[in-house]
Amino acid sequence: MSMALIKETIRRIDDFLAGKSTSEETWHWAINILSQQTFGADELLLEETVTALACLHDADDRLDTADEDLIYLRNCLLEKTPYTVSVEFPATRAAEERTDYEILEED
């Protein structure tokens, strides 16, 4: 992972949470990063964090990324908190749960 981008992302979170930068300044920075950076498979946490900062763009504060989520992601980047990823495939789960498949008959 890019240590420089990790440090800058942490600084952006800290500045936003401390009121040193606005949500508009923060999401503009994040959108700029997302439009220029290609993240590798080992940078999922960093990409999720920058994306969370980009979500501060909404005019309705209730839809913005919660401060608690930013703190969690910050602590994960600092390796103070374990980062967990959950990948779900609801269609697969539904198919596995179903035992009475109906086969369509062709005319």
mmCIF file of C-alpha atoms in Angstrom:
data_model
loop_
_atom_site.group_PDB
_atom_site.id
_atom_site.type_symbol
_atom_site.label_atom_id
_atom_site.label_comp_id
_atom_site.label_asym_id
_atom_site.label_seq_id
_atom_site.Cartn_x
_atom_site.Cartn_y
_atom_site.Cartn_z
ATOM 1 C CA MET A 1 0.000 0.000 0.000
ATOM 2 C CA SER A 2 1.020 3.552 -0.614
ATOM 3 C CA MET A 3 2.227 4.814 2.768
ATOM 4 C CA ALA A 4 2.077 8.434 1.584
ATOM 5 C CA LEU A 5 -1.587 8.068 0.617
ATOM 6 C CA ILE A 6 -2.381 6.244 3.858
ATOM 7 C CA LYS A 7 -0.832 9.074 5.897
ATOM 8 C CA GLU A 8 -2.645 11.707 3.839
ATOM 9 C CA THR A 9 -5.954 9.858 4.224
ATOM 10 C CA ILE A 10 -5.513 9.648 7.998
ATOM 11 C CA ARG A 11 -4.670 13.366 8.078
ATOM 12 C CA ARG A 12 -7.799 14.156 6.052
ATOM 13 C CA ILE A 13 -9.955 12.177 8.487
ATOM 14 C CA ASP A 14 -8.324 13.863 11.478
ATOM 15 C CA ASP A 15 -8.729 17.336 9.960
ATOM 16 C CA PHE A 16 -12.370 16.692 9.102
ATOM 17 C CA LEU A 17 -13.253 15.290 12.523
ATOM 18 C CA ALA A 18 -11.422 18.154 14.271
ATOM 19 C CA GLY A 19 -13.273 20.735 12.175
ATOM 20 C CA LYS A 20 -10.094 21.898 10.441
ATOM 21 C CA SER A 21 -11.558 21.078 7.027
ATOM 22 C CA THR A 22 -15.102 21.021 5.715
ATOM 23 C CA SER A 23 -16.955 18.048 4.313
ATOM 24 C CA GLU A 24 -16.806 19.753 0.904
ATOM 25 C CA GLU A 25 -13.007 20.084 1.028
ATOM 26 C CA THR A 26 -12.725 16.481 2.191
ATOM 27 C CA TRP A 27 -14.969 14.904 -0.410
ATOM 28 C CA HIS A 28 -13.408 16.955 -3.208
ATOM 29 C CA TRP A 29 -9.996 15.578 -2.207
ATOM 30 C CA ALA A 30 -11.377 12.023 -2.050
ATOM 31 C CA ILE A 31 -13.108 12.239 -5.432
ATOM 32 C CA ASN A 32 -9.868 13.515 -6.938
ATOM 33 C CA ILE A 33 -7.973 10.518 -5.505
ATOM 34 C CA LEU A 34 -10.606 8.040 -6.693
ATOM 35 C CA SER A 35 -10.528 9.469 -10.209
ATOM 36 C CA GLN A 36 -6.729 9.237 -10.456
ATOM 37 C CA GLN A 37 -5.758 6.207 -8.350
ATOM 38 C CA THR A 38 -6.062 2.561 -9.282
ATOM 39 C CA PHE A 39 -6.163 0.511 -6.110
ATOM 40 C CA GLY A 40 -4.673 -2.956 -5.930
ATOM 41 C CA ALA A 41 -6.217 -5.983 -4.262
ATOM 42 C CA ASP A 42 -4.057 -5.331 -1.197
ATOM 43 C CA GLU A 43 -5.458 -1.790 -0.899
ATOM 44 C CA LEU A 44 -9.093 -2.619 -0.187
ATOM 45 C CA LEU A 45 -9.038 -0.839 3.174
ATOM 46 C CA LEU A 46 -7.472 2.282 1.695
ATOM 47 C CA GLU A 47 -9.944 2.334 -1.183
ATOM 48 C CA GLU A 48 -12.896 1.866 1.188
ATOM 49 C CA THR A 49 -11.632 4.681 3.403
ATOM 50 C CA VAL A 50 -11.170 7.136 0.534
ATOM 51 C CA THR A 51 -14.601 6.138 -0.792
ATOM 52 C CA ALA A 52 -16.104 6.771 2.653
ATOM 53 C CA LEU A 53 -14.603 10.271 2.573
ATOM 54 C CA ALA A 54 -16.060 10.805 -0.900
ATOM 55 C CA CYS A 55 -19.480 9.982 0.544
ATOM 56 C CA LEU A 56 -19.352 13.187 2.594
ATOM 57 C CA HIS A 57 -20.710 14.962 -0.498
ATOM 58 C CA ASP A 58 -24.375 14.592 0.327
ATOM 59 C CA ALA A 59 -26.282 17.754 1.198
ATOM 60 C CA ASP A 60 -28.231 15.779 3.797
ATOM 61 C CA ASP A 61 -25.880 15.124 6.731
ATOM 62 C CA ARG A 62 -27.894 12.052 7.701
ATOM 63 C CA LEU A 63 -26.676 10.315 4.534
ATOM 64 C CA ASP A 64 -23.008 11.191 5.007
ATOM 65 C CA THR A 65 -20.471 8.691 6.282
ATOM 66 C CA ALA A 66 -20.812 8.574 10.064
ATOM 67 C CA ASP A 67 -17.976 9.911 12.207
ATOM 68 C CA GLU A 68 -17.832 6.530 13.949
ATOM 69 C CA ASP A 69 -17.198 4.812 10.613
ATOM 70 C CA LEU A 70 -14.404 7.261 9.792
ATOM 71 C CA ILE A 71 -12.827 6.653 13.195
ATOM 72 C CA TYR A 72 -13.052 2.886 12.647
ATOM 73 C CA LEU A 73 -11.432 3.106 9.199
ATOM 74 C CA ARG A 74 -8.744 5.466 10.548
ATOM 75 C CA ASN A 75 -7.938 3.031 13.337
ATOM 76 C CA CYS A 76 -7.774 0.185 10.829
ATOM 77 C CA LEU A 77 -5.302 2.160 8.701
ATOM 78 C CA LEU A 78 -3.251 2.757 11.851
ATOM 79 C CA GLU A 79 -3.472 -1.001 12.566
ATOM 80 C CA LYS A 80 -5.084 -0.304 15.951
ATOM 81 C CA THR A 81 -8.260 -2.139 14.967
ATOM 82 C CA PRO A 82 -8.596 -5.247 12.801
ATOM 83 C CA TYR A 83 -10.207 -4.626 9.441
ATOM 84 C CA THR A 84 -12.827 -7.161 8.515
ATOM 85 C CA VAL A 85 -14.366 -7.600 5.103
ATOM 86 C CA SER A 86 -17.669 -9.309 4.543
ATOM 87 C CA VAL A 87 -18.514 -10.418 1.056
ATOM 88 C CA GLU A 88 -22.023 -11.725 0.611
ATOM 89 C CA PHE A 89 -23.617 -13.386 -2.353
ATOM 90 C CA PRO A 90 -27.359 -13.289 -1.572
ATOM 91 C CA ALA A 91 -28.388 -15.013 -4.801
ATOM 92 C CA THR A 92 -26.099 -17.941 -4.063
ATOM 93 C CA ARG A 93 -27.365 -18.156 -0.485
ATOM 94 C CA ALA A 94 -30.983 -18.125 -1.652
ATOM 95 C CA ALA A 95 -30.262 -20.834 -4.210
ATOM 96 C CA GLU A 96 -28.549 -22.989 -1.604
ATOM 97 C CA GLU A 97 -31.478 -22.614 0.795
ATOM 98 C CA ARG A 98 -34.057 -23.571 -1.768
ATOM 99 C CA THR A 99 -34.756 -27.259 -2.238
ATOM 100 C CA ASP A 100 -37.866 -27.246 -4.433
ATOM 101 C CA TYR A 101 -36.631 -25.981 -7.780
ATOM 102 C CA GLU A 102 -39.191 -25.693 -10.505
ATOM 103 C CA ILE A 103 -37.887 -26.435 -13.955
ATOM 104 C CA LEU A 104 -39.518 -24.531 -16.782
ATOM 105 C CA GLU A 105 -40.682 -26.743 -19.553
ATOM 106 C CA GLU A 106 -40.112 -25.564 -23.082
ATOM 107 C CA ASP A 107 -42.929 -25.632 -25.601
#
